[in-house]
Structures are given as C-alpha cells and as structure tokens.
PDB file of C-alpha atoms in Angstrom:
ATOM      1  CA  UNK A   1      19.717 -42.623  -8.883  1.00  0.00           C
ATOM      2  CA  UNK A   2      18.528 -40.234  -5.750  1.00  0.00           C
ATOM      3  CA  UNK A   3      20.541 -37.909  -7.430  1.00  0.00           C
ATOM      4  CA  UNK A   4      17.794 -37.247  -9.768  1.00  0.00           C
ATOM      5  CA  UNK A   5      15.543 -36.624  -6.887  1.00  0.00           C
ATOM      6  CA  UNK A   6      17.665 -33.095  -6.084  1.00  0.00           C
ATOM      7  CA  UNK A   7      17.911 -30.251  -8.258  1.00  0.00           C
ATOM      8  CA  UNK A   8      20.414 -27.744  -8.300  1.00  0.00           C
ATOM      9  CA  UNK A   9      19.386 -24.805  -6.759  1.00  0.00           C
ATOM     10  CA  UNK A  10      20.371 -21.374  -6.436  1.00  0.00           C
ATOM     11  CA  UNK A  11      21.268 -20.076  -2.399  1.00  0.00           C
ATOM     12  CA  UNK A  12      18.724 -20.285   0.208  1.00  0.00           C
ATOM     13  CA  UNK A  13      19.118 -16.854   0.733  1.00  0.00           C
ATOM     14  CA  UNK A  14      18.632 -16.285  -2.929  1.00  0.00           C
ATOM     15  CA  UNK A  15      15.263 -18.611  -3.153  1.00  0.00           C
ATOM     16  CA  UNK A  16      14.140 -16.348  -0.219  1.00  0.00           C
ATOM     17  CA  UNK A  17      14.660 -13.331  -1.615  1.00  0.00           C
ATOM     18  CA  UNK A  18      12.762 -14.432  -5.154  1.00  0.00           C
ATOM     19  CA  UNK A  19       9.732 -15.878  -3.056  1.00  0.00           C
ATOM     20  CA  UNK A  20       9.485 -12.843  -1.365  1.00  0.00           C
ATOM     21  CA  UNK A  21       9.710 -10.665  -4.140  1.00  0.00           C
ATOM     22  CA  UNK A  22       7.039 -12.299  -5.786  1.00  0.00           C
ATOM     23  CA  UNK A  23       4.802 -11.966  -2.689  1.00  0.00           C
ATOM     24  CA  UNK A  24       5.159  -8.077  -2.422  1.00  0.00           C
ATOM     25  CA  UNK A  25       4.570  -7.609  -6.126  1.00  0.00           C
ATOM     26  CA  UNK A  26       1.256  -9.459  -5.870  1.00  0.00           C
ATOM     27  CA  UNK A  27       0.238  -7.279  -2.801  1.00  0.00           C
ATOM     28  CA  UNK A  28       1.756  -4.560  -4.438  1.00  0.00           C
ATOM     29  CA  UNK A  29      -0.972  -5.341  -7.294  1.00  0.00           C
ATOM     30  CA  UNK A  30      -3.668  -6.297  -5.222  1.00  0.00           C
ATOM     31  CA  UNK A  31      -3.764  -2.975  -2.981  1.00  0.00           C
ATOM     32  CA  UNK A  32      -3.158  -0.909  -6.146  1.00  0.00           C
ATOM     33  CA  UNK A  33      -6.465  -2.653  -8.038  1.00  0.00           C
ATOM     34  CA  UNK A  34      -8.591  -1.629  -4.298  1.00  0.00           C
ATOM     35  CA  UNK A  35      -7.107   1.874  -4.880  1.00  0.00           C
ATOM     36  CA  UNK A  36      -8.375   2.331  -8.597  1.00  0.00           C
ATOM     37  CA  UNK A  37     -11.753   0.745  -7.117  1.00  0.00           C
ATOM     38  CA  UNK A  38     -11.663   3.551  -4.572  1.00  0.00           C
ATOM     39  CA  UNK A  39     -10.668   6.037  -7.599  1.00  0.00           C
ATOM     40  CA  UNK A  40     -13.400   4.588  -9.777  1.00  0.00           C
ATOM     41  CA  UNK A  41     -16.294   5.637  -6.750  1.00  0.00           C
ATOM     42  CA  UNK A  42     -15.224   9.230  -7.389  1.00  0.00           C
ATOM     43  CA  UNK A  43     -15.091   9.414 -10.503  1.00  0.00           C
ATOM     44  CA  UNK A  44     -11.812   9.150 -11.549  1.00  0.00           C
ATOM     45  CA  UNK A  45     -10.460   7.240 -14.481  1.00  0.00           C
ATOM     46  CA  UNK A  46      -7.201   8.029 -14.735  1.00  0.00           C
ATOM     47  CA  UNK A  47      -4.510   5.482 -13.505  1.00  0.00           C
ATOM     48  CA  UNK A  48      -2.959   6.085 -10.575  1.00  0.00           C
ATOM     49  CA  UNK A  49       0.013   7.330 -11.474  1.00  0.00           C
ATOM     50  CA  UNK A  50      -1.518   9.199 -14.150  1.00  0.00           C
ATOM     51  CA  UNK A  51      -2.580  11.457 -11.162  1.00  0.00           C
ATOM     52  CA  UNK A  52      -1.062  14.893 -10.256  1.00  0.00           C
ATOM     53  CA  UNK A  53       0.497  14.465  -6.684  1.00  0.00           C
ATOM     54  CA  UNK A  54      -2.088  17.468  -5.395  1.00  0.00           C
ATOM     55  CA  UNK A  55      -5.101  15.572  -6.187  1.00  0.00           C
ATOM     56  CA  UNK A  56      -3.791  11.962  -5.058  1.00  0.00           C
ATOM     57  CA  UNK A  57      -2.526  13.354  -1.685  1.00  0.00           C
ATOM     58  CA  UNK A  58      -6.553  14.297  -1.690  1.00  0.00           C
ATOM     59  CA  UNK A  59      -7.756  10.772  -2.669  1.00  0.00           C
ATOM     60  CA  UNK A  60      -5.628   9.052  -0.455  1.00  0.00           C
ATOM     61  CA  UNK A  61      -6.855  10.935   2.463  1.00  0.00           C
ATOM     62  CA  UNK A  62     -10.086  10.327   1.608  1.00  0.00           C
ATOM     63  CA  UNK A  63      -9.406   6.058   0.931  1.00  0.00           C
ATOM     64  CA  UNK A  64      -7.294   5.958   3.793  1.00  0.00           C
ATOM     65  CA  UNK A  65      -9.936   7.348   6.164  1.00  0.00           C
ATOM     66  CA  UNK A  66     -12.760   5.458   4.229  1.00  0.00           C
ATOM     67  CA  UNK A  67     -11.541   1.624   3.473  1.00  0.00           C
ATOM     68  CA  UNK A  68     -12.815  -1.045   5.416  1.00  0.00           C
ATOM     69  CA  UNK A  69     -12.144  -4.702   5.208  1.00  0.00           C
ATOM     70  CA  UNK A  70     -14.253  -6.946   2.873  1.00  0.00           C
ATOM     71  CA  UNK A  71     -16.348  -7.720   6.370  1.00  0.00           C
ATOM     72  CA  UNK A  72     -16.784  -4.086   6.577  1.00  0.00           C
ATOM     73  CA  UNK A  73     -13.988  -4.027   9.568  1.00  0.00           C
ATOM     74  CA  UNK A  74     -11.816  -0.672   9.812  1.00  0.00           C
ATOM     75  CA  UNK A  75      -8.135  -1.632   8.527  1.00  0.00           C
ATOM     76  CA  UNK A  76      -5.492  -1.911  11.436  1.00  0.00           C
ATOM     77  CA  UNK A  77      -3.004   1.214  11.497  1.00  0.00           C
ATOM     78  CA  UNK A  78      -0.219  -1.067  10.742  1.00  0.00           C
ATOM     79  CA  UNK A  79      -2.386  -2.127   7.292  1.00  0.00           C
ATOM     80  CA  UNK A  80      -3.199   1.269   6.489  1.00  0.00           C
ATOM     81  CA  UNK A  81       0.688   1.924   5.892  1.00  0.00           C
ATOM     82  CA  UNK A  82       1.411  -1.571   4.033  1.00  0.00           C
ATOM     83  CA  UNK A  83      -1.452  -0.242   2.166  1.00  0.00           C
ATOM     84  CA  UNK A  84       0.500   3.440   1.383  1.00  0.00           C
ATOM     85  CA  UNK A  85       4.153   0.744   0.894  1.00  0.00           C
ATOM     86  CA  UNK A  86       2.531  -0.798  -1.705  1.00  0.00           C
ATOM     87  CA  UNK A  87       1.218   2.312  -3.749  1.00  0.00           C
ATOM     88  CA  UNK A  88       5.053   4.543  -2.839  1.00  0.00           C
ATOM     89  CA  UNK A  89       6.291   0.872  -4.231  1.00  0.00           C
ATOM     90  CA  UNK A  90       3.773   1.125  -7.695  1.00  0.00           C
ATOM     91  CA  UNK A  91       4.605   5.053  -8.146  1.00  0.00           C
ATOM     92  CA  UNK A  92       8.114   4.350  -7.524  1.00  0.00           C
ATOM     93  CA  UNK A  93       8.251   1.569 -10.608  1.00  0.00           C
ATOM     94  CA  UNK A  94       6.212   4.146 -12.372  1.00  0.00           C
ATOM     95  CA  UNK A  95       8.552   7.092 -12.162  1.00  0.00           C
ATOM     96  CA  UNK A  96       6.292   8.564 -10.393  1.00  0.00           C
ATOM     97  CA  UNK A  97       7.195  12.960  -9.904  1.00  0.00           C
ATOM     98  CA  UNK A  98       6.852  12.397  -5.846  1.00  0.00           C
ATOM     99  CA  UNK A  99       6.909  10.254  -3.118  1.00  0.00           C
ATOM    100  CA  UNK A 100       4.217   9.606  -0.773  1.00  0.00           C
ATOM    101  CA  UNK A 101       6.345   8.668   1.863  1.00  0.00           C
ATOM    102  CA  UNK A 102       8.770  11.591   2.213  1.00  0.00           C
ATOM    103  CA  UNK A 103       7.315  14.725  -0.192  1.00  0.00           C
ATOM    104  CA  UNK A 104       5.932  17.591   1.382  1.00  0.00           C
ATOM    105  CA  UNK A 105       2.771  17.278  -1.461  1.00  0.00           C
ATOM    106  CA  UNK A 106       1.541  14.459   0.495  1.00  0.00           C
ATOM    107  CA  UNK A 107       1.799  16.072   4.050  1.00  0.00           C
ATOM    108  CA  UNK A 108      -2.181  15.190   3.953  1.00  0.00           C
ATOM    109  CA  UNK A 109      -1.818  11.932   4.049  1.00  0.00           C
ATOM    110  CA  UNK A 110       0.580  11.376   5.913  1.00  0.00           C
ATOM    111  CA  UNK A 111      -1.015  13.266   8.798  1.00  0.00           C
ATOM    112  CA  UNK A 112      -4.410  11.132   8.284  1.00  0.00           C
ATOM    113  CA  UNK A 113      -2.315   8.337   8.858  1.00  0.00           C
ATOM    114  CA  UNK A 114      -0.529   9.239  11.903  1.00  0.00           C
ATOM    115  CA  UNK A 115      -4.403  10.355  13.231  1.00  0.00           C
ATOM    116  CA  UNK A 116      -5.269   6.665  12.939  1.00  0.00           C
ATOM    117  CA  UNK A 117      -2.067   5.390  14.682  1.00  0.00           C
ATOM    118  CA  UNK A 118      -2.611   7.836  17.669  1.00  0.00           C
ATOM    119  CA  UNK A 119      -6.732   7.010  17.622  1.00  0.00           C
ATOM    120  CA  UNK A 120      -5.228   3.057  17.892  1.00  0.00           C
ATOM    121  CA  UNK A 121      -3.453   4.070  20.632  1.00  0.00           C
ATOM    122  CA  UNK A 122      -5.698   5.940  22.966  1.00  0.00           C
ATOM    123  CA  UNK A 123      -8.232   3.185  22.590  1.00  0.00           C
ATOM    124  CA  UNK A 124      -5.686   0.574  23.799  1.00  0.00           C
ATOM    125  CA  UNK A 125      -4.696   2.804  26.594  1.00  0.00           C
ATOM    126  CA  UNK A 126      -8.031   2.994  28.217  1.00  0.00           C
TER     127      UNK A 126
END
C-alpha cells in the first residue's frame, strides 16, 4: 500500500532543471511587463521586440538609469543586469535582429550599466 504514496518521477536533476525553468520564464515575464510600463511613459506602443535595436539601446539607457524599486529604492547593479538577462532572454525567443548583450548597437547600454557597477563600487570603497 505505501507504494501508492510515491510517484514515479523523472531525475532530480531533471525536476531541477523544470522548476527552474519555470522560475526564469516568470521573471523573464515579469521584468519584460516593467519594461513595456517604462515604454508606455514615453510613448511607445510598440512591443518590445517590435523595436529597432537603435531606438531600444536608447530606451534601455534611459530605464536602466531611471527604475527604482516599488519603495522607490535604486535597483542593485547586480539587478540591473538580471533585469537586461531577462529582456536578451525575451528578444532571443523572439528572434530578435541583435543582442543586447554582445552587439555593438547596444554599446549604450551596456556602458550605462557598467557606470552603475563602478558608482556601486566607489561608494563601498569609501
């Protein structure tokens, strides 16, 4: 009778790697929906990756250097890049003409991100 009680199951390994895929698409999501809020507050309807690469490598400047937490808090340098993961992961699934992580389009934003991580660091050297 305990038998009943335990399913057959796929590998740990393989449970893992489900959970966790299902967590990252969910952020993936969630960070995309605050980036077409961001879009929406200038104006801009089109979906992300609807969006030539010269005009996002604008907007995300501009969101990375603008978003705050939902207490108003500046985002953590390390959250400002799982933020940039999760929209190089939604282009990526999109087909999306460039990458944000390695194109020379989105030199921009890349550099407003490294700004942050060095401004992080100076303050926690003093």
């Amino acid at each position: 009778m305990a038998e009943g009680r335990f399913v057959s199951v796929c590998s740990v390994e393989e449970f893992i790697l489900k959970a966790r895929k299902k967590n990252t698409a969910q952020k993936t999501e969630r960070d995309v929906r605050l980036l077409t809020k961001f879009l929406k507050t200038k104006v801009e309807d089109k979906k992300v990756e609807a969006i030539s690469a010269v005009e996002l490598n604008e907007y995300l400047s501009q969101f990375i250097t603008s978003v705050r937490t939902k207490d108003g808090t500046k985002y953590e340098p390390i959250s400002l890049r799982s933020l940039t993961a999760s929209f190089e992961r939604h282009l990526k699934g999109k087909d999306y003409s460039a990458s944000i992580i390695n194109d020379l389009v989105f030199d921009k934003t890349r550099k407003v991100l490294q700004s942050k991580k060095l401004k992080k660091q100076r303050k926690v050297n003093r």
